[in-house]
Tab-separated table of N, CA and C in Angstrom:
chain	number	residue	atom	x	y	z
A	1	UNK	N	-6.505	42.734	-31.630
A	1	UNK	CA	-7.279	41.541	-30.930
A	1	UNK	C	-7.730	41.370	-32.106
A	2	UNK	N	-8.812	39.682	-32.694
A	2	UNK	CA	-9.001	39.634	-33.378
A	2	UNK	C	-10.659	39.696	-32.081
A	3	UNK	N	-12.106	39.418	-33.380
A	3	UNK	CA	-12.636	39.650	-32.950
A	3	UNK	C	-13.201	38.274	-32.588
A	4	UNK	N	-13.774	37.321	-31.070
A	4	UNK	CA	-13.817	36.543	-30.036
A	4	UNK	C	-15.535	36.180	-30.434
A	5	UNK	N	-15.823	34.820	-31.153
A	5	UNK	CA	-17.453	34.772	-31.556
A	5	UNK	C	-17.080	32.819	-31.087
A	6	UNK	N	-18.181	32.778	-30.960
A	6	UNK	CA	-18.748	31.233	-30.181
A	6	UNK	C	-19.365	30.855	-31.922
A	7	UNK	N	-18.625	29.454	-31.909
A	7	UNK	CA	-19.344	28.546	-33.528
A	7	UNK	C	-19.932	27.526	-32.121
A	8	UNK	N	-20.895	27.075	-32.745
A	8	UNK	CA	-21.320	25.234	-32.400
A	8	UNK	C	-19.995	24.058	-32.653
A	9	UNK	N	-20.246	23.260	-32.275
A	9	UNK	CA	-19.166	22.885	-32.716
A	9	UNK	C	-19.979	21.356	-33.514
A	10	UNK	N	-19.571	21.176	-35.144
A	10	UNK	CA	-20.469	20.249	-35.142
A	10	UNK	C	-19.193	19.033	-36.014
A	11	UNK	N	-19.352	18.361	-36.872
A	11	UNK	CA	-18.992	17.259	-36.805
A	11	UNK	C	-17.428	17.753	-38.323
A	12	UNK	N	-17.282	19.558	-38.839
A	12	UNK	CA	-16.690	19.444	-39.666
A	12	UNK	C	-14.891	20.102	-38.053
A	13	UNK	N	-15.649	20.474	-37.510
A	13	UNK	CA	-14.911	21.043	-37.090
A	13	UNK	C	-14.078	19.902	-35.509
A	14	UNK	N	-15.293	19.423	-35.952
A	14	UNK	CA	-14.671	18.315	-34.345
A	14	UNK	C	-13.694	18.276	-33.915
A	15	UNK	N	-12.298	17.667	-35.048
A	15	UNK	CA	-11.622	16.737	-34.686
A	15	UNK	C	-10.828	18.046	-34.634
A	16	UNK	N	-10.653	19.084	-34.957
A	16	UNK	CA	-9.615	20.594	-34.622
A	16	UNK	C	-9.983	20.719	-33.372
A	17	UNK	N	-11.397	20.481	-32.919
A	17	UNK	CA	-12.009	20.963	-31.174
A	17	UNK	C	-10.912	19.873	-30.349
A	18	UNK	N	-10.664	19.041	-30.223
A	18	UNK	CA	-10.204	17.931	-29.994
A	18	UNK	C	-8.996	18.237	-29.799
A	19	UNK	N	-8.804	18.398	-30.727
A	19	UNK	CA	-6.872	18.874	-30.879
A	19	UNK	C	-6.350	19.787	-29.847
A	20	UNK	N	-7.016	20.955	-29.671
A	20	UNK	CA	-6.944	21.577	-28.395
A	20	UNK	C	-6.172	21.503	-27.023
A	21	UNK	N	-5.378	21.888	-27.161
A	21	UNK	CA	-4.896	21.132	-25.705
A	21	UNK	C	-3.943	22.812	-24.587
A	22	UNK	N	-4.490	22.822	-23.450
A	22	UNK	CA	-3.976	23.469	-22.769
A	22	UNK	C	-2.451	23.063	-22.233
A	23	UNK	N	-2.040	23.724	-21.950
A	23	UNK	CA	-0.539	24.487	-21.405
A	23	UNK	C	-0.380	22.772	-20.458
A	24	UNK	N	1.164	21.938	-20.640
A	24	UNK	CA	0.866	21.019	-19.678
A	24	UNK	C	0.605	20.827	-18.106
A	25	UNK	N	1.260	22.266	-17.750
A	25	UNK	CA	0.420	22.254	-15.929
A	25	UNK	C	-0.811	22.148	-16.235
A	26	UNK	N	-1.911	22.376	-17.162
A	26	UNK	CA	-2.776	23.023	-16.628
A	26	UNK	C	-3.712	21.673	-16.305
A	27	UNK	N	-3.089	20.575	-17.146
A	27	UNK	CA	-3.551	19.369	-17.927
A	27	UNK	C	-4.559	18.843	-16.356
A	28	UNK	N	-4.100	19.385	-15.198
A	28	UNK	CA	-4.092	18.289	-13.933
A	28	UNK	C	-5.780	19.699	-13.708
A	29	UNK	N	-6.212	20.383	-14.463
A	29	UNK	CA	-7.005	20.878	-14.524
A	29	UNK	C	-8.440	20.961	-14.986
A	30	UNK	N	-8.848	20.165	-16.332
A	30	UNK	CA	-9.655	20.448	-17.170
A	30	UNK	C	-9.522	19.521	-17.839
A	31	UNK	N	-10.831	19.111	-17.980
A	31	UNK	CA	-11.227	17.938	-18.736
A	31	UNK	C	-10.772	17.674	-19.526
A	32	UNK	N	-10.183	16.733	-21.002
A	32	UNK	CA	-10.269	17.017	-22.620
A	32	UNK	C	-10.935	16.964	-23.148
A	33	UNK	N	-11.110	17.933	-24.577
A	33	UNK	CA	-12.463	18.129	-25.048
A	33	UNK	C	-13.322	16.839	-25.297
A	34	UNK	N	-12.173	15.520	-25.923
A	34	UNK	CA	-12.724	14.429	-26.299
A	34	UNK	C	-14.240	14.043	-24.929
A	35	UNK	N	-13.400	14.554	-24.119
A	35	UNK	CA	-14.051	13.754	-22.840
A	35	UNK	C	-15.602	14.584	-22.401
A	36	UNK	N	-14.879	16.092	-22.628
A	36	UNK	CA	-16.673	16.835	-22.589
A	36	UNK	C	-16.967	17.526	-23.575
A	37	UNK	N	-16.823	16.811	-25.018
A	37	UNK	CA	-17.527	16.539	-26.067
A	37	UNK	C	-18.544	15.173	-25.703
A	38	UNK	N	-17.812	14.064	-25.239
A	38	UNK	CA	-18.570	12.473	-24.872
A	38	UNK	C	-19.733	13.454	-23.916
A	39	UNK	N	-19.486	13.669	-22.611
A	39	UNK	CA	-20.236	14.234	-22.310
A	39	UNK	C	-21.928	15.579	-22.371
A	40	UNK	N	-21.563	16.443	-23.682
A	40	UNK	CA	-22.464	16.645	-24.111
A	40	UNK	C	-22.840	16.216	-24.940
A	41	UNK	N	-22.618	14.846	-25.186
A	41	UNK	CA	-23.582	13.966	-25.748
A	41	UNK	C	-25.071	13.237	-24.839
A	42	UNK	N	-24.474	13.779	-23.446
A	42	UNK	CA	-25.507	12.868	-22.379
A	42	UNK	C	-26.050	14.298	-21.689
A	43	UNK	N	-25.586	15.242	-21.746
A	43	UNK	CA	-26.405	16.284	-21.272
A	43	UNK	C	-27.374	16.912	-21.994
A	44	UNK	N	-28.362	16.756	-21.896
A	44	UNK	CA	-29.357	18.092	-22.715
A	44	UNK	C	-29.119	19.095	-22.902
A	45	UNK	N	-29.045	19.910	-21.493
A	45	UNK	CA	-29.241	21.279	-21.149
A	45	UNK	C	-28.285	21.962	-21.638
A	46	UNK	N	-26.478	21.324	-22.242
A	46	UNK	CA	-25.516	22.197	-22.397
A	46	UNK	C	-24.785	21.369	-23.654
A	47	UNK	N	-24.287	22.889	-24.631
A	47	UNK	CA	-24.119	22.178	-25.750
A	47	UNK	C	-22.878	22.747	-25.698
A	48	UNK	N	-22.071	22.422	-26.707
A	48	UNK	CA	-20.804	22.435	-27.105
A	48	UNK	C	-20.148	23.415	-28.536
A	49	UNK	N	-18.973	24.424	-27.961
A	49	UNK	CA	-18.529	25.342	-28.534
A	49	UNK	C	-17.695	25.853	-28.901
A	50	UNK	N	-16.675	26.034	-30.268
A	50	UNK	CA	-15.367	26.024	-30.020
A	50	UNK	C	-15.457	28.074	-29.828
A	51	UNK	N	-14.635	28.317	-29.408
A	51	UNK	CA	-14.190	30.144	-29.452
A	51	UNK	C	-12.780	30.280	-30.564
A	52	UNK	N	-13.691	31.039	-31.620
A	52	UNK	CA	-12.813	31.787	-32.339
A	52	UNK	C	-12.145	32.626	-32.129
A	53	UNK	N	-11.482	33.953	-32.645
A	53	UNK	CA	-10.922	35.081	-32.118
A	53	UNK	C	-10.367	34.880	-34.066
A	54	UNK	N	-11.427	35.418	-35.004
A	54	UNK	CA	-11.055	35.800	-36.364
A	54	UNK	C	-11.089	33.987	-36.821
A	55	UNK	N	-10.625	33.482	-37.134
A	55	UNK	CA	-10.423	32.859	-38.938
A	55	UNK	C	-9.955	31.534	-37.472
A	56	UNK	N	-9.132	31.605	-36.689
A	56	UNK	CA	-8.466	30.620	-35.507
A	56	UNK	C	-9.685	30.239	-34.247
A	57	UNK	N	-9.528	28.848	-34.017
A	57	UNK	CA	-10.390	27.965	-33.187
A	57	UNK	C	-9.127	28.210	-31.476
A	58	UNK	N	-9.279	28.835	-31.147
A	58	UNK	CA	-7.988	29.398	-29.473
A	58	UNK	C	-9.040	28.919	-28.184
A	59	UNK	N	-10.303	27.961	-28.482
A	59	UNK	CA	-10.914	27.326	-27.133
A	59	UNK	C	-11.429	26.963	-27.549
A	60	UNK	N	-12.681	26.385	-25.935
A	60	UNK	CA	-13.576	25.287	-26.226
A	60	UNK	C	-14.254	25.482	-24.998
A	61	UNK	N	-15.692	25.764	-24.972
A	61	UNK	CA	-17.037	25.872	-24.287
A	61	UNK	C	-17.961	25.410	-24.968
A	62	UNK	N	-18.390	24.464	-22.722
A	62	UNK	CA	-19.442	23.705	-23.267
A	62	UNK	C	-20.277	23.967	-21.618
A	63	UNK	N	-21.498	24.494	-22.128
A	63	UNK	CA	-22.440	24.902	-21.628
A	63	UNK	C	-24.083	25.243	-21.515
A	64	UNK	N	-24.620	24.846	-20.855
A	64	UNK	CA	-25.766	25.364	-21.033
A	64	UNK	C	-27.111	26.090	-21.555
A	65	UNK	N	-27.582	25.998	-22.145
A	65	UNK	CA	-28.491	27.127	-23.191
A	65	UNK	C	-29.744	27.095	-21.927
A	66	UNK	N	-30.162	26.329	-21.598
A	66	UNK	CA	-31.527	25.697	-20.694
A	66	UNK	C	-31.251	25.709	-18.778
A	67	UNK	N	-32.157	26.082	-18.569
A	67	UNK	CA	-32.017	25.831	-16.494
A	67	UNK	C	-31.410	24.606	-16.377
A	68	UNK	N	-30.749	24.329	-15.799
A	68	UNK	CA	-30.249	23.035	-15.082
A	68	UNK	C	-31.000	22.455	-14.297
A	69	UNK	N	-31.757	21.059	-14.662
A	69	UNK	CA	-33.274	20.846	-13.326
A	69	UNK	C	-33.009	20.890	-12.699
A	70	UNK	N	-31.650	20.176	-12.332
A	70	UNK	CA	-31.247	20.006	-11.087
A	70	UNK	C	-31.362	21.234	-9.614
A	71	UNK	N	-30.833	22.398	-10.005
A	71	UNK	CA	-31.073	23.331	-9.712
A	71	UNK	C	-31.690	24.628	-10.338
A	72	UNK	N	-31.392	24.920	-11.540
A	72	UNK	CA	-32.769	25.973	-12.508
A	72	UNK	C	-31.247	27.072	-12.279
A	73	UNK	N	-30.230	26.411	-12.561
A	73	UNK	CA	-29.483	27.586	-12.817
A	73	UNK	C	-28.159	27.342	-14.484
A	74	UNK	N	-28.166	28.509	-15.141
A	74	UNK	CA	-27.421	28.191	-15.737
A	74	UNK	C	-25.603	27.148	-15.546
A	75	UNK	N	-25.034	26.672	-16.314
A	75	UNK	CA	-23.861	25.994	-15.673
A	75	UNK	C	-23.401	26.395	-17.115
A	76	UNK	N	-21.549	27.015	-16.794
A	76	UNK	CA	-20.750	26.553	-17.693
A	76	UNK	C	-20.157	25.176	-17.400
A	77	UNK	N	-20.310	24.413	-18.087
A	77	UNK	CA	-19.727	23.421	-17.422
A	77	UNK	C	-18.294	22.612	-17.533
A	78	UNK	N	-17.538	23.099	-19.132
A	78	UNK	CA	-16.126	23.677	-19.093
A	78	UNK	C	-15.941	24.780	-20.085
A	79	UNK	N	-14.673	25.090	-19.477
A	79	UNK	CA	-14.509	26.364	-20.927
A	79	UNK	C	-12.415	25.910	-20.282
A	80	UNK	N	-11.616	26.347	-21.953
A	80	UNK	CA	-10.585	26.405	-21.974
A	80	UNK	C	-10.266	27.250	-23.391
A	81	UNK	N	-8.495	27.155	-22.874
A	81	UNK	CA	-8.166	28.195	-23.976
A	81	UNK	C	-7.370	26.941	-24.584
A	82	UNK	N	-6.709	26.850	-25.690
A	82	UNK	CA	-5.701	26.517	-26.077
A	82	UNK	C	-4.635	26.676	-25.519
A	83	UNK	N	-2.951	26.597	-25.546
A	83	UNK	CA	-2.799	26.513	-24.665
A	83	UNK	C	-1.058	28.351	-25.989
A	84	UNK	N	-1.590	27.983	-27.271
A	84	UNK	CA	-0.483	28.693	-28.665
A	84	UNK	C	-1.598	30.211	-27.795
A	85	UNK	N	-2.888	30.705	-27.675
A	85	UNK	CA	-3.051	31.631	-27.354
A	85	UNK	C	-3.508	32.121	-26.362
A	86	UNK	N	-2.716	31.822	-24.913
A	86	UNK	CA	-2.984	32.464	-23.847
A	86	UNK	C	-2.303	33.349	-23.733
A	87	UNK	N	-2.406	33.743	-22.592
A	87	UNK	CA	-1.917	35.509	-22.402
A	87	UNK	C	-2.500	36.087	-23.634
A	88	UNK	N	-3.454	36.296	-24.367
A	88	UNK	CA	-3.683	37.194	-24.919
A	88	UNK	C	-5.060	37.705	-25.326
A	89	UNK	N	-5.701	37.415	-24.399
A	89	UNK	CA	-7.507	38.453	-23.447
A	89	UNK	C	-7.934	37.677	-24.311
A	90	UNK	N	-8.041	36.228	-25.112
A	90	UNK	CA	-8.419	35.162	-25.539
A	90	UNK	C	-9.734	34.324	-24.727
A	91	UNK	N	-9.053	34.217	-23.534
A	91	UNK	CA	-9.744	34.168	-22.720
A	91	UNK	C	-11.056	34.817	-21.729
A	92	UNK	N	-10.668	36.142	-22.001
A	92	UNK	CA	-12.183	37.283	-21.399
A	92	UNK	C	-12.356	37.030	-21.894
A	93	UNK	N	-12.352	37.191	-23.230
A	93	UNK	CA	-13.312	37.359	-24.714
A	93	UNK	C	-13.875	35.941	-24.776
A	94	UNK	N	-13.764	35.089	-24.813
A	94	UNK	CA	-14.230	33.636	-24.757
A	94	UNK	C	-14.925	33.916	-23.779
A	95	UNK	N	-15.010	33.656	-22.403
A	95	UNK	CA	-15.634	33.115	-21.565
A	95	UNK	C	-16.614	34.464	-21.315
A	96	UNK	N	-16.596	35.890	-22.176
A	96	UNK	CA	-17.716	37.082	-22.039
A	96	UNK	C	-18.742	36.622	-23.747
A	97	UNK	N	-17.855	36.193	-24.091
A	97	UNK	CA	-19.082	35.377	-25.307
A	97	UNK	C	-19.642	34.366	-24.892
A	98	UNK	N	-19.195	33.659	-23.950
A	98	UNK	CA	-20.716	32.849	-23.172
A	98	UNK	C	-21.143	32.911	-22.652
A	99	UNK	N	-20.670	34.042	-21.686
A	99	UNK	CA	-22.048	34.554	-20.622
A	99	UNK	C	-23.053	35.613	-21.762
A	100	UNK	N	-22.480	36.119	-22.615
A	100	UNK	CA	-23.852	36.701	-23.317
A	100	UNK	C	-24.196	35.703	-24.430
A	101	UNK	N	-24.042	34.584	-24.192
A	101	UNK	CA	-25.077	33.965	-24.809
A	101	UNK	C	-26.099	33.174	-23.973
A	102	UNK	N	-25.789	32.868	-22.089
A	102	UNK	CA	-26.599	32.718	-22.161
A	102	UNK	C	-27.393	33.310	-21.285
A	103	UNK	N	-26.971	34.476	-21.002
A	103	UNK	CA	-28.173	35.854	-21.242
A	103	UNK	C	-29.334	36.065	-21.098
A	104	UNK	N	-28.970	35.235	-23.362
A	104	UNK	CA	-30.015	35.832	-24.005
A	104	UNK	C	-31.455	34.734	-23.479
A	105	UNK	N	-31.138	34.172	-22.956
A	105	UNK	CA	-32.426	32.778	-22.248
A	105	UNK	C	-32.808	33.553	-21.573
A	106	UNK	N	-34.665	34.336	-21.054
A	106	UNK	CA	-35.163	34.973	-20.399
A	106	UNK	C	-35.429	34.412	-18.675
A	107	UNK	N	-34.877	33.416	-18.999
A	107	UNK	CA	-35.269	32.396	-17.624
A	107	UNK	C	-33.717	32.830	-16.578
A	108	UNK	N	-32.915	33.034	-17.062
A	108	UNK	CA	-30.960	33.033	-16.873
A	108	UNK	C	-31.363	33.594	-15.786
A	109	UNK	N	-30.902	33.347	-14.594
A	109	UNK	CA	-30.845	35.178	-13.100
A	109	UNK	C	-29.847	34.153	-12.641
A	110	UNK	N	-29.049	33.191	-12.796
A	110	UNK	CA	-27.685	32.878	-12.201
A	110	UNK	C	-26.654	31.476	-13.406
A	111	UNK	N	-26.046	32.079	-13.143
A	111	UNK	CA	-24.603	31.421	-14.226
A	111	UNK	C	-23.823	30.893	-12.620
A	112	UNK	N	-23.403	29.217	-13.046
A	112	UNK	CA	-22.577	28.539	-12.349
A	112	UNK	C	-21.196	28.028	-13.371
A	113	UNK	N	-20.201	28.438	-12.276
A	113	UNK	CA	-19.216	27.415	-13.002
A	113	UNK	C	-18.179	27.140	-11.552
A	114	UNK	N	-17.662	25.951	-12.717
A	114	UNK	CA	-16.862	25.393	-10.772
A	114	UNK	C	-15.016	25.467	-11.416
A	115	UNK	N	-14.423	25.518	-10.482
A	115	UNK	CA	-12.932	25.062	-10.442
A	115	UNK	C	-12.007	24.362	-9.989
A	116	UNK	N	-11.513	23.415	-10.131
A	116	UNK	CA	-10.326	23.012	-9.212
A	116	UNK	C	-9.530	24.132	-8.578
A	117	UNK	N	-9.842	23.761	-7.137
A	117	UNK	CA	-9.477	24.565	-5.963
A	117	UNK	C	-8.103	25.243	-6.264
A	118	UNK	N	-6.308	23.879	-6.985
A	118	UNK	CA	-5.440	25.224	-7.355
A	118	UNK	C	-5.416	25.731	-8.324
A	119	UNK	N	-6.364	26.027	-9.276
A	119	UNK	CA	-6.778	26.332	-10.226
A	119	UNK	C	-6.604	28.104	-10.212
A	120	UNK	N	-5.585	28.755	-9.816
A	120	UNK	CA	-5.913	29.843	-9.506
A	120	UNK	C	-5.915	30.803	-10.419
A	121	UNK	N	-5.897	30.498	-11.896
A	121	UNK	CA	-5.707	31.473	-12.472
A	121	UNK	C	-7.352	31.314	-13.418
A	122	UNK	N	-8.073	30.525	-12.939
A	122	UNK	CA	-9.192	30.189	-13.580
A	122	UNK	C	-9.703	31.249	-12.738
A	123	UNK	N	-9.836	31.025	-11.552
A	123	UNK	CA	-10.513	31.975	-9.643
A	123	UNK	C	-9.986	33.618	-10.460
A	124	UNK	N	-9.188	33.314	-10.586
A	124	UNK	CA	-9.156	34.881	-10.971
A	124	UNK	C	-10.275	35.563	-12.378
A	125	UNK	N	-9.536	34.888	-13.164
A	125	UNK	CA	-10.267	35.261	-14.774
A	125	UNK	C	-12.354	35.173	-13.888
A	126	UNK	N	-12.533	33.902	-13.700
A	126	UNK	CA	-14.093	34.223	-13.310
A	126	UNK	C	-14.249	35.368	-12.344
A	127	UNK	N	-13.691	35.841	-11.190
A	127	UNK	CA	-14.021	36.707	-10.341
A	127	UNK	C	-13.688	38.309	-11.179
A	128	UNK	N	-12.621	38.265	-11.819
A	128	UNK	CA	-12.780	39.260	-12.374
A	128	UNK	C	-14.022	39.401	-13.392
A	129	UNK	N	-14.793	39.012	-14.050
A	129	UNK	CA	-15.727	39.186	-14.737
A	129	UNK	C	-17.454	39.123	-13.876
A	130	UNK	N	-17.068	38.533	-12.539
A	130	UNK	CA	-17.746	39.267	-11.460
A	130	UNK	C	-18.377	37.934	-11.201
A	131	UNK	N	-18.122	36.517	-11.268
A	131	UNK	CA	-18.515	35.114	-10.216
A	131	UNK	C	-18.162	35.573	-8.899
A	132	UNK	N	-18.954	35.438	-8.238
A	132	UNK	CA	-19.043	34.862	-6.264
A	132	UNK	C	-18.327	33.535	-6.470
A	133	UNK	N	-17.560	33.310	-5.265
A	133	UNK	CA	-17.726	31.867	-4.343
A	133	UNK	C	-18.844	31.618	-3.770
A	134	UNK	N	-19.008	30.694	-3.988
A	134	UNK	CA	-20.219	30.003	-2.944
A	134	UNK	C	-19.852	29.491	-1.939
A	135	UNK	N	-18.984	29.265	-1.323
A	135	UNK	CA	-18.021	28.502	-0.715
A	135	UNK	C	-18.960	27.024	-0.439
A	136	UNK	N	-19.274	26.834	-1.410
A	136	UNK	CA	-19.875	25.096	-2.227
A	136	UNK	C	-19.046	24.289	-2.529
A	137	UNK	N	-18.801	22.891	-2.752
A	137	UNK	CA	-17.900	22.213	-3.400
A	137	UNK	C	-18.852	21.021	-3.823
A	138	UNK	N	-18.773	21.335	-5.585
A	138	UNK	CA	-19.078	19.907	-5.974
A	138	UNK	C	-18.209	19.252	-6.922
A	139	UNK	N	-18.192	17.729	-6.167
A	139	UNK	CA	-17.292	16.908	-6.660
A	139	UNK	C	-15.860	16.991	-6.638
A	140	UNK	N	-15.538	17.516	-5.619
A	140	UNK	CA	-13.977	18.342	-5.425
A	140	UNK	C	-13.758	19.640	-5.908
A	141	UNK	N	-14.679	20.758	-6.340
A	141	UNK	CA	-14.366	21.767	-6.792
A	141	UNK	C	-14.819	22.980	-6.977
A	142	UNK	N	-14.515	23.756	-6.473
A	142	UNK	CA	-15.529	25.748	-5.899
A	142	UNK	C	-15.861	25.438	-6.370
A	143	UNK	N	-17.159	26.117	-6.374
A	143	UNK	CA	-18.489	26.739	-7.128
A	143	UNK	C	-18.824	28.530	-7.291
A	144	UNK	N	-18.465	29.211	-8.155
A	144	UNK	CA	-18.493	30.902	-8.405
A	144	UNK	C	-19.873	30.952	-8.753
A	145	UNK	N	-20.912	32.267	-8.925
A	145	UNK	CA	-21.767	32.018	-8.985
A	145	UNK	C	-21.916	33.646	-9.461
A	146	UNK	N	-22.861	33.863	-10.466
A	146	UNK	CA	-22.578	35.438	-11.795
A	146	UNK	C	-24.149	35.083	-10.574
A	147	UNK	N	-24.659	36.641	-11.003
A	147	UNK	CA	-26.090	36.788	-10.687
A	147	UNK	C	-26.123	37.264	-11.914
A	148	UNK	N	-27.158	37.553	-12.347
A	148	UNK	CA	-27.490	38.064	-14.289
A	148	UNK	C	-28.632	38.336	-13.270
């Protein structure tokens, strides 16, 4: 597997990022990357990143790089892998890269992520990296925390 790294979404890769898509059966689990980029423009604590494996964009993440003002946590707001790169370990590697980036901030003590309750693959991935269910739901999504 090629090395996985994050690259900030800039104008030169924005369209390619928008074109990433999950499998059709996963569309109900994740917002479009266009929607996520629009959200990034509204939320000053979170920033959009493309996930690369070597020269190929394989996924997208939108996450906090500073504490979210309402709860002091570092949120992973959106995370997705393109349908063409699923099942190859890029999800785990990409999410691990996000976690490393967030943990660089000295104030990072809790990282939060949420998912639609039916998204068992996401739940498995998140728990495999140490997240624990909080029992809390926000906007109908199950919230998980990772203590840093």
